[in-house]
Tab-separated table of C-alpha atoms in Angstrom:
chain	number	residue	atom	x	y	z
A	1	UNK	CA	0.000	0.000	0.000
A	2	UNK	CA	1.470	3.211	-1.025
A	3	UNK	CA	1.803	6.213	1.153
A	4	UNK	CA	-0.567	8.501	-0.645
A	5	UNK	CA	-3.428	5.650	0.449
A	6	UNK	CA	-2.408	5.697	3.573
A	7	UNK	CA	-2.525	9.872	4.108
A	8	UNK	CA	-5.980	9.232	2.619
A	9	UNK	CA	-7.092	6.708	5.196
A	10	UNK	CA	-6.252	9.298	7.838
A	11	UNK	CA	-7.838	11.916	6.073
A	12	UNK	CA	-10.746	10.474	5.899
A	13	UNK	CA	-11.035	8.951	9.211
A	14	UNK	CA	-10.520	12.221	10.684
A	15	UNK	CA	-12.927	13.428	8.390
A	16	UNK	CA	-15.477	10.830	9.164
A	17	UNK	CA	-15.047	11.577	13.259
A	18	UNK	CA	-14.806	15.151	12.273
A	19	UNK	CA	-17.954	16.131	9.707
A	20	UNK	CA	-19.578	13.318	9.296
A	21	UNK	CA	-22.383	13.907	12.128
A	22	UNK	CA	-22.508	17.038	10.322
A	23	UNK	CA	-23.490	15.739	6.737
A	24	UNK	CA	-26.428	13.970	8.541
A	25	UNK	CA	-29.707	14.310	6.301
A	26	UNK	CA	-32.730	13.330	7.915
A	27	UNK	CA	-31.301	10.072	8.955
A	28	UNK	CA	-28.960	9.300	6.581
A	29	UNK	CA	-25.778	9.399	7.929
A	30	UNK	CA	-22.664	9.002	5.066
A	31	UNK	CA	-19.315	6.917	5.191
A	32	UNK	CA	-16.646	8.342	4.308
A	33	UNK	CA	-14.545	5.138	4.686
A	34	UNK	CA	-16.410	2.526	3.312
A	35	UNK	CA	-15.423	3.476	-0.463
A	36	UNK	CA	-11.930	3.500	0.633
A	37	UNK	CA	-12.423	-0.030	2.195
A	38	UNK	CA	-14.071	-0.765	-1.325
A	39	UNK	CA	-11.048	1.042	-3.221
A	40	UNK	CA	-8.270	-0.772	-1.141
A	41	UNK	CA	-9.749	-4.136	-1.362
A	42	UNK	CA	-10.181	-3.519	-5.269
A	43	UNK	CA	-6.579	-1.649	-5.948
A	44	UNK	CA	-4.671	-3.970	-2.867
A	45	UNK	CA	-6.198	-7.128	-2.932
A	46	UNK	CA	-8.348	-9.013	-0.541
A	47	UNK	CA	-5.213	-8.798	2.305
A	48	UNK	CA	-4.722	-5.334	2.463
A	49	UNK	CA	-8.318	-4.450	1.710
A	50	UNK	CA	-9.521	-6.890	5.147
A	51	UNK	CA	-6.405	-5.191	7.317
A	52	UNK	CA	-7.513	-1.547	6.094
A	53	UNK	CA	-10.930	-2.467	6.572
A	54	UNK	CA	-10.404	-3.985	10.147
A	55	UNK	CA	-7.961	-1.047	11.836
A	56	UNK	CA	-10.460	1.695	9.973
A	57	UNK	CA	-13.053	-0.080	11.551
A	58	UNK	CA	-12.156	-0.109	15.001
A	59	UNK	CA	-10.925	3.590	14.713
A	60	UNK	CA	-13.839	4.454	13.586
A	61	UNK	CA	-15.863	2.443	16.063
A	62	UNK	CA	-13.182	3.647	18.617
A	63	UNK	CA	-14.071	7.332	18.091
A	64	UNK	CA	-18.070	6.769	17.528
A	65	UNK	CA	-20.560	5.912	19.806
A	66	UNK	CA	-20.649	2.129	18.037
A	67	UNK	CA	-20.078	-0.919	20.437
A	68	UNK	CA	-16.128	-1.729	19.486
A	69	UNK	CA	-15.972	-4.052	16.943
A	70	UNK	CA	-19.270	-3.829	14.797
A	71	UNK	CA	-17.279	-1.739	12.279
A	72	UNK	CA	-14.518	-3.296	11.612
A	73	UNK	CA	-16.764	-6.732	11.481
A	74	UNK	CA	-18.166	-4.834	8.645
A	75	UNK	CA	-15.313	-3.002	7.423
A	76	UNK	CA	-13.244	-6.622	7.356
A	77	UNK	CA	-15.689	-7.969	5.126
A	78	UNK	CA	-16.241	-5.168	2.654
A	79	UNK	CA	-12.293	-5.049	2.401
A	80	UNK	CA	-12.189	-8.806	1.879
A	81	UNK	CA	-15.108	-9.709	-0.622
A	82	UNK	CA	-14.802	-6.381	-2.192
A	83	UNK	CA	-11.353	-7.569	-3.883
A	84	UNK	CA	-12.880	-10.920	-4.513
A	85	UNK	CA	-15.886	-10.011	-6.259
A	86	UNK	CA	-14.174	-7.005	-8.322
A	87	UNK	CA	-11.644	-9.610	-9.312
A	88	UNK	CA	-11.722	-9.211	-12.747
A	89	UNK	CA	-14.478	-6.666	-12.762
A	90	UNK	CA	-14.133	-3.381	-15.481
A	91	UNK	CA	-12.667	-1.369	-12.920
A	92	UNK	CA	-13.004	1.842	-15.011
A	93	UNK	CA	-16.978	1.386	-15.224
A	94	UNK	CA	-18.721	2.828	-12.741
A	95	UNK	CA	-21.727	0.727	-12.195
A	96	UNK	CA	-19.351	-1.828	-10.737
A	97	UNK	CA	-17.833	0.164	-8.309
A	98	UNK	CA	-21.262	1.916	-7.023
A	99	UNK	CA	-22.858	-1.628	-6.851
A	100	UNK	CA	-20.205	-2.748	-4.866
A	101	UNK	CA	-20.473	0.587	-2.241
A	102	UNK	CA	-24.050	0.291	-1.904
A	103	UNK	CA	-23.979	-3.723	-1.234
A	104	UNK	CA	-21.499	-3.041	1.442
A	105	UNK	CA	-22.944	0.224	2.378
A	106	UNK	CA	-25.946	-2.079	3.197
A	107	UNK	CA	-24.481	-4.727	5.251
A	108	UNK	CA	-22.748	-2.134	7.181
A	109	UNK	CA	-26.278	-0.486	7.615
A	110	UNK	CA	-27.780	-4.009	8.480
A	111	UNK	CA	-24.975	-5.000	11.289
A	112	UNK	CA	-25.673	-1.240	12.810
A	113	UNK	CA	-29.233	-1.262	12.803
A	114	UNK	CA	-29.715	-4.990	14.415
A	115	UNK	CA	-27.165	-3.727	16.844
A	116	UNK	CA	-29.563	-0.506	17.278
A	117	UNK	CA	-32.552	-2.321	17.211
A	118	UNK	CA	-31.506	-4.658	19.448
A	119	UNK	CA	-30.188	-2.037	22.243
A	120	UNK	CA	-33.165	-0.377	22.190
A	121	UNK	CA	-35.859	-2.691	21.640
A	122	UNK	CA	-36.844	-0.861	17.657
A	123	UNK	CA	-38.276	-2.487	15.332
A	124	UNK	CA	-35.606	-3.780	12.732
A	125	UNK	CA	-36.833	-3.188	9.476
A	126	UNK	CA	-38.374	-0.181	10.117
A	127	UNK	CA	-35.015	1.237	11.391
A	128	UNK	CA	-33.584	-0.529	7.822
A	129	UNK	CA	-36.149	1.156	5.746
A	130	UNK	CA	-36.317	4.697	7.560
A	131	UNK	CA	-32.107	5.270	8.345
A	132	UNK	CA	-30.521	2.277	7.213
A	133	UNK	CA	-31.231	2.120	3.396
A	134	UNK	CA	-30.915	5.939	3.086
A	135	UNK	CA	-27.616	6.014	4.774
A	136	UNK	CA	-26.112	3.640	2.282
A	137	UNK	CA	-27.410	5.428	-0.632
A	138	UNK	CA	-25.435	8.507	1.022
A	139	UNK	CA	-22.465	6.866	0.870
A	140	UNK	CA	-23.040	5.233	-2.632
A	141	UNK	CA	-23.143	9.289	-3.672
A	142	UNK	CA	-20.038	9.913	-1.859
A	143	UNK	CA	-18.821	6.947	-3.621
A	144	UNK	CA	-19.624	8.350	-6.913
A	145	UNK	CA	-17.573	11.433	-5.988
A	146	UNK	CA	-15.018	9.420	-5.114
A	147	UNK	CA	-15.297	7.734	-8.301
A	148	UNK	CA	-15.114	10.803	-10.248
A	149	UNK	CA	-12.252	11.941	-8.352
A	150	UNK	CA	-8.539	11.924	-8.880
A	151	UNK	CA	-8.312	9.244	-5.809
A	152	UNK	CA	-9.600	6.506	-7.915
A	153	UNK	CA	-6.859	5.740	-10.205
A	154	UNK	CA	-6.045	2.445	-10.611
A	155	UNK	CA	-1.885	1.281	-10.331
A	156	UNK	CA	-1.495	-1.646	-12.529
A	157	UNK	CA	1.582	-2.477	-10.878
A	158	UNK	CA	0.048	-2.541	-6.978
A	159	UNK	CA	-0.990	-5.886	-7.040
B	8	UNK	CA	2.544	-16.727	-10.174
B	9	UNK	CA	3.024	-20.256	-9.488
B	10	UNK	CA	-0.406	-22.220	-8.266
B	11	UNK	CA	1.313	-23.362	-5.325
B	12	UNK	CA	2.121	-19.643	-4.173
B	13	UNK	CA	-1.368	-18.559	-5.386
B	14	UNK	CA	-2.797	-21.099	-3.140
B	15	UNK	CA	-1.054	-20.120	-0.157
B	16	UNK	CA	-1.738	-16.292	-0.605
B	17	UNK	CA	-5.070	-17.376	-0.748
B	18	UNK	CA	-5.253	-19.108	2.108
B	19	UNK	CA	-2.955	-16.255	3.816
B	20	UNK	CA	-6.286	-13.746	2.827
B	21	UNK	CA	-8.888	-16.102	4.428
B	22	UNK	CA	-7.102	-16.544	7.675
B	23	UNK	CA	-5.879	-13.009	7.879
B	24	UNK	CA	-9.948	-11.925	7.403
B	25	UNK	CA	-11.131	-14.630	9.501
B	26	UNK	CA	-9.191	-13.307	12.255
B	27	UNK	CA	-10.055	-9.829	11.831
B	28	UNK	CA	-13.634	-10.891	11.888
B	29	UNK	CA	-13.206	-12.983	15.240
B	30	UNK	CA	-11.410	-10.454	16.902
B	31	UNK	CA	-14.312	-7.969	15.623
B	32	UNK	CA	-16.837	-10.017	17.057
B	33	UNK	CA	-14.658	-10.712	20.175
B	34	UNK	CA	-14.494	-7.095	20.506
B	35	UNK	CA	-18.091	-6.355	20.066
B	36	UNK	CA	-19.371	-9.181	22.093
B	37	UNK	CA	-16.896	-7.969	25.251
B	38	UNK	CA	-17.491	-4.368	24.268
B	39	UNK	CA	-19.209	-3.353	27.670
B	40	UNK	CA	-16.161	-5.152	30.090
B	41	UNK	CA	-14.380	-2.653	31.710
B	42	UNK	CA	-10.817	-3.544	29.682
B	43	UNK	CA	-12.597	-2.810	26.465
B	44	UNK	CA	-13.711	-0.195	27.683
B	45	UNK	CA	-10.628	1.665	28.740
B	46	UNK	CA	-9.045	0.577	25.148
B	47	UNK	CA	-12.314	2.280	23.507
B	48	UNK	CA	-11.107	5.714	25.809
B	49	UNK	CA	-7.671	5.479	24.965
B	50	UNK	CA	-8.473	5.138	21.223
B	51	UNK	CA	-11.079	8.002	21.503
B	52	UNK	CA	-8.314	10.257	23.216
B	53	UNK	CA	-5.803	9.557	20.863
B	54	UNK	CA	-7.810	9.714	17.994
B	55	UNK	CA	-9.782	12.738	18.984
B	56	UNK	CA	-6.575	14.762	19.703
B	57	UNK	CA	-5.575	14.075	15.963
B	58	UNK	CA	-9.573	15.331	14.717
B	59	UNK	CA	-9.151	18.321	17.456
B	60	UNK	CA	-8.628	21.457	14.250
B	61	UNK	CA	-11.632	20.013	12.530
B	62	UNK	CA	-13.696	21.707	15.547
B	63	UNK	CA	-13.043	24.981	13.211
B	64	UNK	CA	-14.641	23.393	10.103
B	65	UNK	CA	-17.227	21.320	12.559
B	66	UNK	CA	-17.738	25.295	13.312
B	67	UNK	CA	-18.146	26.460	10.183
B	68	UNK	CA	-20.816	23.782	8.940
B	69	UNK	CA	-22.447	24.474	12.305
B	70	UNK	CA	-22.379	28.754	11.893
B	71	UNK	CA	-25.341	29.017	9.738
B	72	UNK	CA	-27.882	27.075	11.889
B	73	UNK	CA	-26.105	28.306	15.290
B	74	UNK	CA	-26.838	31.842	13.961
B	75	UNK	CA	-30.856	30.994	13.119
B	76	UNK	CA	-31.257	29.400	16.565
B	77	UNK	CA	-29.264	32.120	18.788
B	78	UNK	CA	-31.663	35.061	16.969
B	79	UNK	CA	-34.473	33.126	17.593
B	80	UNK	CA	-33.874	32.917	21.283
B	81	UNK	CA	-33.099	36.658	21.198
B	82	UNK	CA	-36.138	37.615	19.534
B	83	UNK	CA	-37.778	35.542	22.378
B	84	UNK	CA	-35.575	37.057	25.190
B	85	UNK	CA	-36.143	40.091	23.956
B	86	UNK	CA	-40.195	39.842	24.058
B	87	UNK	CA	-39.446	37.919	27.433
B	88	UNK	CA	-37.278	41.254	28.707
B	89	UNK	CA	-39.793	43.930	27.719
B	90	UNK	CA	-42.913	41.958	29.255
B	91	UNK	CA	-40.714	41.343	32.443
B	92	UNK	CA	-39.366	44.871	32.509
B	93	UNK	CA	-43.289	45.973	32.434
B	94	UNK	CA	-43.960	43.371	35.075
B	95	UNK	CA	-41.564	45.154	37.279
B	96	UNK	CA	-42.290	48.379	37.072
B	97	UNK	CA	-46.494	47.869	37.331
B	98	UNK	CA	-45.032	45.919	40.758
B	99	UNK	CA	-42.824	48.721	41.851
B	100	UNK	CA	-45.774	51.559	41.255
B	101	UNK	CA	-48.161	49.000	42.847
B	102	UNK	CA	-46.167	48.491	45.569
B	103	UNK	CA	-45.144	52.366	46.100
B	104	UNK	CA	-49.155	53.047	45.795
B	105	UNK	CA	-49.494	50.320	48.752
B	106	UNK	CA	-47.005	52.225	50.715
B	107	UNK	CA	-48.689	55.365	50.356
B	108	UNK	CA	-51.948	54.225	51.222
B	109	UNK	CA	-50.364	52.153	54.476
B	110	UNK	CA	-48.716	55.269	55.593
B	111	UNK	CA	-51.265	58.337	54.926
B	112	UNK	CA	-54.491	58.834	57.129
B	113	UNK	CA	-56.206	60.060	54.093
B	114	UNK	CA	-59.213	57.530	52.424
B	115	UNK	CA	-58.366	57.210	48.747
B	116	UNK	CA	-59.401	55.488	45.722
B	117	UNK	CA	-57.262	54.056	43.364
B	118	UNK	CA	-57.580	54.866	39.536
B	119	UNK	CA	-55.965	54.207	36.235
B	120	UNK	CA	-55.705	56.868	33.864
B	121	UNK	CA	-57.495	55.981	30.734
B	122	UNK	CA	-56.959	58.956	28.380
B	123	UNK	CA	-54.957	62.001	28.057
B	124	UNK	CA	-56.266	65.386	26.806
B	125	UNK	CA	-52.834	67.165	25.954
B	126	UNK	CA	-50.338	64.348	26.703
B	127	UNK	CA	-47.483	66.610	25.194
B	128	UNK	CA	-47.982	69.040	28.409
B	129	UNK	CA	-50.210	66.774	30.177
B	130	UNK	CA	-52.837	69.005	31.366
B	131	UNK	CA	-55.883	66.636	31.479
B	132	UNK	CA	-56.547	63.479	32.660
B	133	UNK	CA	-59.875	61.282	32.225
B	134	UNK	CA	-59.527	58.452	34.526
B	135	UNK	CA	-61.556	55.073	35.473
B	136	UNK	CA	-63.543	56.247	38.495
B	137	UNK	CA	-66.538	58.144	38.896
B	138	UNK	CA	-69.519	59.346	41.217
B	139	UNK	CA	-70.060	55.620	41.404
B	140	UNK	CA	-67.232	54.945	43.217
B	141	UNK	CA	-67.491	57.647	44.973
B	142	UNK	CA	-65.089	60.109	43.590
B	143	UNK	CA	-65.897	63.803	44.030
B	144	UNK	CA	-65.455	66.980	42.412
B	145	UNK	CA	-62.884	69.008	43.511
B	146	UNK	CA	-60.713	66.444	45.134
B	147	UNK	CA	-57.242	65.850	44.920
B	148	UNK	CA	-55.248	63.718	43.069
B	149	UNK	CA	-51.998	62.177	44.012
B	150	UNK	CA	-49.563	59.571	43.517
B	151	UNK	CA	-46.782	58.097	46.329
B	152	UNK	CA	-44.072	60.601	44.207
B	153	UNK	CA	-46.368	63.736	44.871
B	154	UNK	CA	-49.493	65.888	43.460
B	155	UNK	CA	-51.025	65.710	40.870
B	156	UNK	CA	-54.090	67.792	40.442
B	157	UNK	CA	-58.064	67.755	41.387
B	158	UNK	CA	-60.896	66.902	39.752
B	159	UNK	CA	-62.818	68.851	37.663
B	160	UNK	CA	-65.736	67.112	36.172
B	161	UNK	CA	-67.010	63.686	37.050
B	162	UNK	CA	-69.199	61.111	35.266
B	163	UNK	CA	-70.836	58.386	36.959
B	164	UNK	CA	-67.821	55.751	35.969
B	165	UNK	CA	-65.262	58.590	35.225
B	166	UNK	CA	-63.574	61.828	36.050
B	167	UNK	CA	-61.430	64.809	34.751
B	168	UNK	CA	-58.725	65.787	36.264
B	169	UNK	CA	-56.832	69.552	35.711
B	170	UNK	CA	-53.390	69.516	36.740
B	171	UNK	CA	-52.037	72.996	37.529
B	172	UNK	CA	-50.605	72.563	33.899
B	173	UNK	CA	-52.386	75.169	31.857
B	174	UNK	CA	-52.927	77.436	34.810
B	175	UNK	CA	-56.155	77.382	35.333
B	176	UNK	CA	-55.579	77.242	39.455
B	177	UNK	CA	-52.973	77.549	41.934
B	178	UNK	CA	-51.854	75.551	44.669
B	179	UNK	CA	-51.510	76.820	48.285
B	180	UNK	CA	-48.269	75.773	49.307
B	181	UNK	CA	-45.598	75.908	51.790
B	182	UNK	CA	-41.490	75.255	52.304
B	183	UNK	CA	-41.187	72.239	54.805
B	184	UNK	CA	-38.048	74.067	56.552
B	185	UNK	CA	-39.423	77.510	56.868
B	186	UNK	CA	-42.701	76.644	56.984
B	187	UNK	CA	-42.849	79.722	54.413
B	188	UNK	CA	-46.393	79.693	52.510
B	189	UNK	CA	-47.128	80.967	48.876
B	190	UNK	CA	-48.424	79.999	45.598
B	191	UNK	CA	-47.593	77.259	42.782
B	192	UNK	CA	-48.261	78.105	39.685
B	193	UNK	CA	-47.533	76.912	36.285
B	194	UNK	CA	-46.258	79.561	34.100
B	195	UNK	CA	-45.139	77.923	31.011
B	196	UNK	CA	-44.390	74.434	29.475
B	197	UNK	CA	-42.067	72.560	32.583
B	198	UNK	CA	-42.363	75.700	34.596
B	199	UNK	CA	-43.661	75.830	37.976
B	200	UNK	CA	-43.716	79.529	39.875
B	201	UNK	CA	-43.640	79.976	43.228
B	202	UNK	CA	-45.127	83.443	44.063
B	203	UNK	CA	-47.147	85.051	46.883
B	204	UNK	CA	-43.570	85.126	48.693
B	205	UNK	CA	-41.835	87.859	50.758
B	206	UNK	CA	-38.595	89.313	49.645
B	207	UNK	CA	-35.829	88.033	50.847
B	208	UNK	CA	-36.986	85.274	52.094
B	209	UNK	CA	-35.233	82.871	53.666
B	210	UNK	CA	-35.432	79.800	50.818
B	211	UNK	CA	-32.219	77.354	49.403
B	212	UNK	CA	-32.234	75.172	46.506
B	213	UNK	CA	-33.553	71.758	47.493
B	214	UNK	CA	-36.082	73.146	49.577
B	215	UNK	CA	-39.278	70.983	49.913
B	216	UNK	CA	-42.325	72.029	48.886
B	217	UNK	CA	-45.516	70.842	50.326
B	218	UNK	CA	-48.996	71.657	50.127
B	219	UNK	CA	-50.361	73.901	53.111
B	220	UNK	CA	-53.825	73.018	53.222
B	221	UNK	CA	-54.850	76.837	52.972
B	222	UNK	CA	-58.014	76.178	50.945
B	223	UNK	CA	-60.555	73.600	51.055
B	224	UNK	CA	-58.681	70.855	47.776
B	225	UNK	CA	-55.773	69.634	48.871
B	226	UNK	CA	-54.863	68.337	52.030
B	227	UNK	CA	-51.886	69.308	54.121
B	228	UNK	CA	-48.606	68.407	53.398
B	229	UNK	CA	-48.825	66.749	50.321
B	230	UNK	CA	-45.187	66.450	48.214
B	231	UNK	CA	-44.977	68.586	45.589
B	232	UNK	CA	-41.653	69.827	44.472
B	233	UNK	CA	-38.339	71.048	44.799
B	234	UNK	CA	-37.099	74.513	44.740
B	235	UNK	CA	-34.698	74.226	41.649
B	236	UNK	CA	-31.085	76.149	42.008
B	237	UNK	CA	-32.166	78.708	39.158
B	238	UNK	CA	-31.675	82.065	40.553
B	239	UNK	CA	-35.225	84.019	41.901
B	240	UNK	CA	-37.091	86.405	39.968
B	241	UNK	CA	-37.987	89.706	41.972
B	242	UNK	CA	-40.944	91.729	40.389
B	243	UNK	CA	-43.498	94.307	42.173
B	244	UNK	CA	-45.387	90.985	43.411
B	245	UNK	CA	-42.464	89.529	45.341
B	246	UNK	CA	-39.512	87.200	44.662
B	247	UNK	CA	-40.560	84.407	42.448
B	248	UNK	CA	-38.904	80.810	42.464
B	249	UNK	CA	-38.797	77.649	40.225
B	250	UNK	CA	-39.667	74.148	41.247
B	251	UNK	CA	-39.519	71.343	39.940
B	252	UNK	CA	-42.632	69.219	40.702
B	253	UNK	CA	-41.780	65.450	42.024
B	254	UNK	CA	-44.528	63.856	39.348
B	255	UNK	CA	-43.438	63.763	35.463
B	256	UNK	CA	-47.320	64.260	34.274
B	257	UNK	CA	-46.503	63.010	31.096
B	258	UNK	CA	-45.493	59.241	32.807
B	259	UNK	CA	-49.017	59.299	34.921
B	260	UNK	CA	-50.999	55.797	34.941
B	261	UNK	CA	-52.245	55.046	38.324
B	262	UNK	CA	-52.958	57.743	40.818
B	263	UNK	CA	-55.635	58.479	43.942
B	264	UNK	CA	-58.392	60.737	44.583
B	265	UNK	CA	-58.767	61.922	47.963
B	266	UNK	CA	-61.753	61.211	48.988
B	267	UNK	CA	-61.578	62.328	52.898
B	268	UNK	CA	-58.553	64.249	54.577
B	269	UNK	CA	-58.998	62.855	57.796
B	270	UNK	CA	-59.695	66.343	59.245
B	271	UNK	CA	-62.420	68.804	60.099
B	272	UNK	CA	-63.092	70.933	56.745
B	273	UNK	CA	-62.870	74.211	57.658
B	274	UNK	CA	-64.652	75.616	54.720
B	275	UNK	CA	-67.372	73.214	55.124
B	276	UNK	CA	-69.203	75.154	57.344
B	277	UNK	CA	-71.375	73.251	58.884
B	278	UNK	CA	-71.106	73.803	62.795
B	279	UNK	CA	-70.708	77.408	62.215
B	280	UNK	CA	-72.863	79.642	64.332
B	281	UNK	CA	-75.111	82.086	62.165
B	282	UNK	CA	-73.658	85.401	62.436
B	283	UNK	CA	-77.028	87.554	64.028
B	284	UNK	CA	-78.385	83.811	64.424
B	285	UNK	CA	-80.532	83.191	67.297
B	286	UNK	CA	-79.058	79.898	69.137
């Protein structure tokens, strides 16, 4: 992993702890990080993209008001399958890419609203439906940014 | 790559992201034990130390909507402020009007003033008594600060009263400290005359003025005025000097009508023997 991605995982994780809450609509809330996980996974491979994934996580999770661990469950996933299913995948296409964000943007969504649910005895699909869903499609936006952005370059010679 | 290598970096991935994902469910499953705790604080510190100058942009996205809420509540405060600031002064004028009444012998009735005639020099009051509640003509008119006028007309639920502004009347006066009696008399917009006075009389600025009770309206020593430091005015009639009343007629809203002084009314009449009277 080169040292520009890492500046940009610190960027972004400060960014996330920093204006994220901020960027709130309705109750949608944005990650910052999880198209980064998605990037790494894609760009690094399934190793780096699961060790990103997992210390982003639990930064994240550290910093948030999330029970340690339940992001970089997620994260460690999205880093992982993300490289597995893009294997191979037109990386230059965008539908790809903003598939992949919003699938992961979802199970992220899913693990925090069971989690939520569960705490505080809320119906689950409801919370899905009303925060969950629209949260993902936040970050599948930010994802298209990120898309369209200088960030997402792909090094042939990275992996 | 060889298929062997490819095979081992493959299973290299799977147990590296199985044991991120046990150690993430470790994690959240422990997450309220004290240990995990602790890490989650030390994490946080660190962590939020590094986010600490994105406070100024946090500010910055926050400005707008901190502005909008901090005018609201002044716009409320502000309402809140003027209807307290009322509150207090109706209670201090209430409470100076209890005072009065507490500490005279004199049987009043309170009364709002509901209109002005002449507000500029405030000459005429109506207020929201009348013969029905038993104010009567010719009576006078006070507040706790000092006199106002008498009435000059009354209706069955109002009355008029004529303060000396205008000078349609004088007031029989005296100085407290001399005991020193003349006449108050307006004689021109915030100008009150004191006449009817000896020459070289003994009078300083600061004097009090009070009424004297010569004359059947006002009752004796009712607060009036002040003698003011401007220098006296001798003419043919006497030495003349300013005072300055102790009621602002123009800030008037609650007063009293004297109703009985307490004493025998000299004027009245009533006991006197008939002169050439058989008795």
């Amino acid at each position: 992993m080169s040292v520009k991605a890492l500046v940009t995982a610190l960027s972004l994780l400060v960014l996330q702890a920093g204006i994220g809450p901020l960027l709130t609509i309705g109750n949608a809330r944005p990650s910052f990080l999880l198209p980064f996980i998605v990037y790494v996974g894609m760009q690094y491979g399934s190793l780096w993209g699961t060790a990103t994934g997992f210390i982003l996580g639990l930064a994240i999770d550290a910093l948030g008001s999330l029970p340690l661990g339940m992001s970089g469950f997620a994260f460690s996933i999205t880093g992982f399958f993300s490289a597995r299913i893009a294997e191979g995948a037109p990386f230059r296409l965008w539908w790809p890419w903003t598939v992949l964000v919003f699938l992961f943007g979802l199970l992220l969504e899913v693990l925090r609203m069971l989690l939520l649910a569960r705490a505080n005895e809320l119906p689950f699909l409801s919370l899905l439906l009303w925060s969950g869903v629209p949260s993902a499609l936040w970050t599948t936006g930010l994802a298209v940014l990120w898309f369209l952005s200088p960030l997402h370059k792909r090094d042939n010679a990275s992996r | 790559m060889p298929a062997r290598n490819r095979q081992a970096s493959g299973t290299l991935e799977w147990i590296v992201f199985l044991s991120c994902a046990a150690i993430s469910l470790v994690l959240l499953l422990t997450s309220p034990k004290p240990g995990v705790r602790e890490l989650k604080e030390t994490a946080t510190d660190v962590v939020g130390y590094a986010a600490s100058p994105l406070h100024i942009v946090r500010r910055l996205f926050s400005i707008w909507s901190d502005y909008d809420i901090l005018q609201q509540h002044a716009v409320a405060l502000s309402k809140e402020n003027a209807k307290l600031r009322d509150a207090a002064l109706e209670n201090e004028r209430l409470r100076a009007l209890l005072g009065l009444r507490e500490r005279s012998n004199i049987s009043t009735i309170s009364a709002s003033v509901i209109s002005a005639v002449g507000p500029a020099l405030g000459g005429q009051f109506r207020i929201d008594m009348g013969r029905s509640a038993g104010v009567p003509l010719h009576a006078a008119v006070i507040t706790p600060q000092g006199l106002v006028g008498k009435t000059v007309e009354v209706t069955d639920h109002t009355a008029l009263i004529q303060t000396l502004v205008g000078n349609s009347y004088g007031v029989a006066v005296m100085l407290e400290r001399t005991r020193m009696r003349g006449i108050l008399r307006w004689t021109g917009p915030d100008r009150y005359t004191l006449t009817g006075l000896p020459q070289g009389v003994d009078i300083k600025s600061g004097d009090l003025v009070l009424t004297s009770g010569a004359g059947s309206v006002f009752p004796k020593g009712l607060r009036v005025g002040v003698i003011t430091d401007a220098p006296s005015v001798i003419s043919i009639y006497g030495e003349s000097w300013l005072v300055q009343p102790f009621v602002d007629l123009r800030t008037v809203e609650d007063v009293f009508v004297v109703t009985d002084t307490g004493w025998p009314d000299e004027y009245a009449g009533q006991n006197d023997v008939p002169i050439g009277g058989d008795q």
